[in-house]
Amino acid sequence: MGTGRTLKTKDLVNVGIYSALYFICMGIAEGLTTLVTGLLLPGFTSIFVPGIVGLLAGPVYMLLCQKVPRFGAITIMGILMGLFFLISGHFALAFIPYALCGLLADAIQTFAGKPQEPGADRRWVRVVSYVIFTFGSTGPVLPLWFMKNAYVASLVKRGKSQDYINTLFSHITAPTLVACVAITLVGALIGAYWGDKLVKRYFAPKTAAIVGN
Amino acid sequence: MRMRAASIFSKFFLVIFANILLFFNLPIWLQIASYVYLCLLFFLARRWRQGLTWLAVSAVFVVGNACALLYPDNLWGHYLLFLFSGLGKMLPVIIVAALVFASTHVSELVYGLRSLHMPQWVVVPLSVLFRFFPTIRSDYHQIRNAMKFRGLAVGGTDLLFHPARSLEYIYVPLLNNASNVAADLTAAALTRGLANPGRKSSLYKVSWSLTDALVLLVGLVLLGCLAYA
């Protein structure tokens, strides 16, 4: 269980597998949120997506932590997710947060999460690192707030009326930014605890037998 | 003479091409031209049905975009515009993604990534991810069938009222299978010498062909039109 060793092929394959699952969770979150909020609160979709991602992907992340307890796994997952954003037209801006959050979460997980004595479990470390990782998925959303002006300018250039633009951006304000962060936090926390419980119950290491019936 | 399908190098170019399109507002003729260009590549890969499907989808978006702008500036107009311009902007990227997934062998992808001098820690996870997507899909269907067979979460209501429990039924087999697949894939990869640090040979012949030259040429011409439009 040494954290000092580099990743082997087996670990890299594991990272690929869990990244695929994480990606599916992301896709489902995106689709689900768009469907639900598109009907109820049009335009608010982007505020909810990172939170729902956090809610759904907990078990995937926790299992990856268990399978590859070495530095690098979570970083690579973050970079892969960032790459997806990059090649799906979210600009480099979406890549950087994911890669950075991955690195940070990884550092916390591998250096603070090392059990000091056998049997000791640092659950809060996993939860914190998961929350940080989830904030990576705000990359495509945040430019809405921080690049508002550029977006508005492009709309003006297309000859859209001022009230049209106002309606479009009426919900991109400071309070909704706070709401987005809060929702992400809550979603990630719930996802982390639920994921951790699930993994502990069914994928406990050293006991091959599945608990339950 | 039968034209070869586009090679992995062309696909890398197409990803960049689709992303450049996102930054511009295309005039309608250029939109149509780029959609047709992307869909033709499906035909080259002999994916007739998919190519036609995407052509139809593109047509809907082109017409929808034109109609949405004609629509009065009220709430419904906003909806339409949001839908068509928002999703329509992403359409080239989505089409390219579908193309890459439909017509690329994992080996070819690995070869392409290697020739871009990607490090091992990008190549291996990416190729595994690529290979694993279809597996997830079939796994999910099997799990749902098994659940239905046992009368679990048959309707959507169970998912609504007991989300955690229903999700557990889906997640646990899915994750369990994922760890099995990981073990299998590792064995397969090691057998094929993926971990070997030396020069790799490739079973797939990946080379430039006339198709690639044409793809590149047409793509660059389209981008050139973009600069002048």
Coordinates of N, CA, C and O in Angstrom, one line a residue, chain A residues 10 16 20 35 53 71 90 110 122 126 135 142 156 168 191 207 211:
Chain A
K10 N -1.7 -2.0 -14.4 CA -3.0 -2.4 -13.8 C -3.7 -1.1 -13.2 O -4.9 -1.0 -13.4
G16 N -8.7 4.1 -16.1 CA -9.5 4.2 -17.3 C -10.9 3.8 -17.1 O -11.9 4.4 -17.5
A20 N -14.3 6.1 -17.0 CA -15.4 5.9 -17.9 C -16.7 5.9 -17.1 O -17.7 6.6 -17.6
L35 N -33.1 18.1 -18.5 CA -34.5 17.7 -18.7 C -35.4 18.3 -17.6 O -36.5 18.9 -17.9
V53 N -23.7 16.0 -10.4 CA -22.6 15.1 -10.7 C -22.0 14.6 -9.4 O -21.7 13.4 -9.2
F71 N -0.6 7.9 -5.4 CA -0.7 9.3 -6.0 C -0.7 9.2 -7.5 O 0.1 8.5 -8.1
H90 N -15.6 23.4 -24.5 CA -15.8 24.3 -23.4 C -14.6 25.1 -23.1 O -14.4 25.6 -22.0
T110 N -4.0 11.1 -0.9 CA -2.9 10.2 -0.7 C -2.0 10.6 0.4 O -1.4 9.7 1.0
R122 N -9.7 7.0 7.5 CA -9.8 8.5 7.5 C -10.9 8.8 6.5 O -10.6 9.2 5.4
R126 N -11.4 11.4 2.6 CA -11.9 11.0 1.4 C -13.1 11.9 1.0 O -13.2 12.3 -0.2
F135 N -15.7 19.9 -7.5 CA -15.7 21.3 -7.9 C -15.0 21.5 -9.2 O -15.2 22.5 -9.9
L142 N -18.6 28.1 -14.7 CA -18.1 29.4 -14.2 C -17.9 30.5 -15.2 O -18.2 31.6 -14.9
V156 N -24.8 41.1 -28.8 CA -25.1 42.4 -29.3 C -24.7 42.5 -30.8 O -25.4 43.0 -31.6
L168 N -32.0 36.8 -20.9 CA -31.1 35.6 -21.0 C -30.2 35.5 -19.8 O -29.9 34.5 -19.2
G191 N -23.2 12.8 -1.9 CA -22.6 11.7 -2.8 C -21.4 11.0 -2.1 O -21.3 9.8 -2.2
T207 N -11.9 -8.9 2.2 CA -13.0 -9.9 2.3 C -13.6 -10.0 1.0 O -14.3 -9.1 0.5
V211 N -21.0 -8.9 1.2 CA -21.9 -8.8 2.3 C -23.3 -8.7 1.9 O -23.6 -8.2 0.8

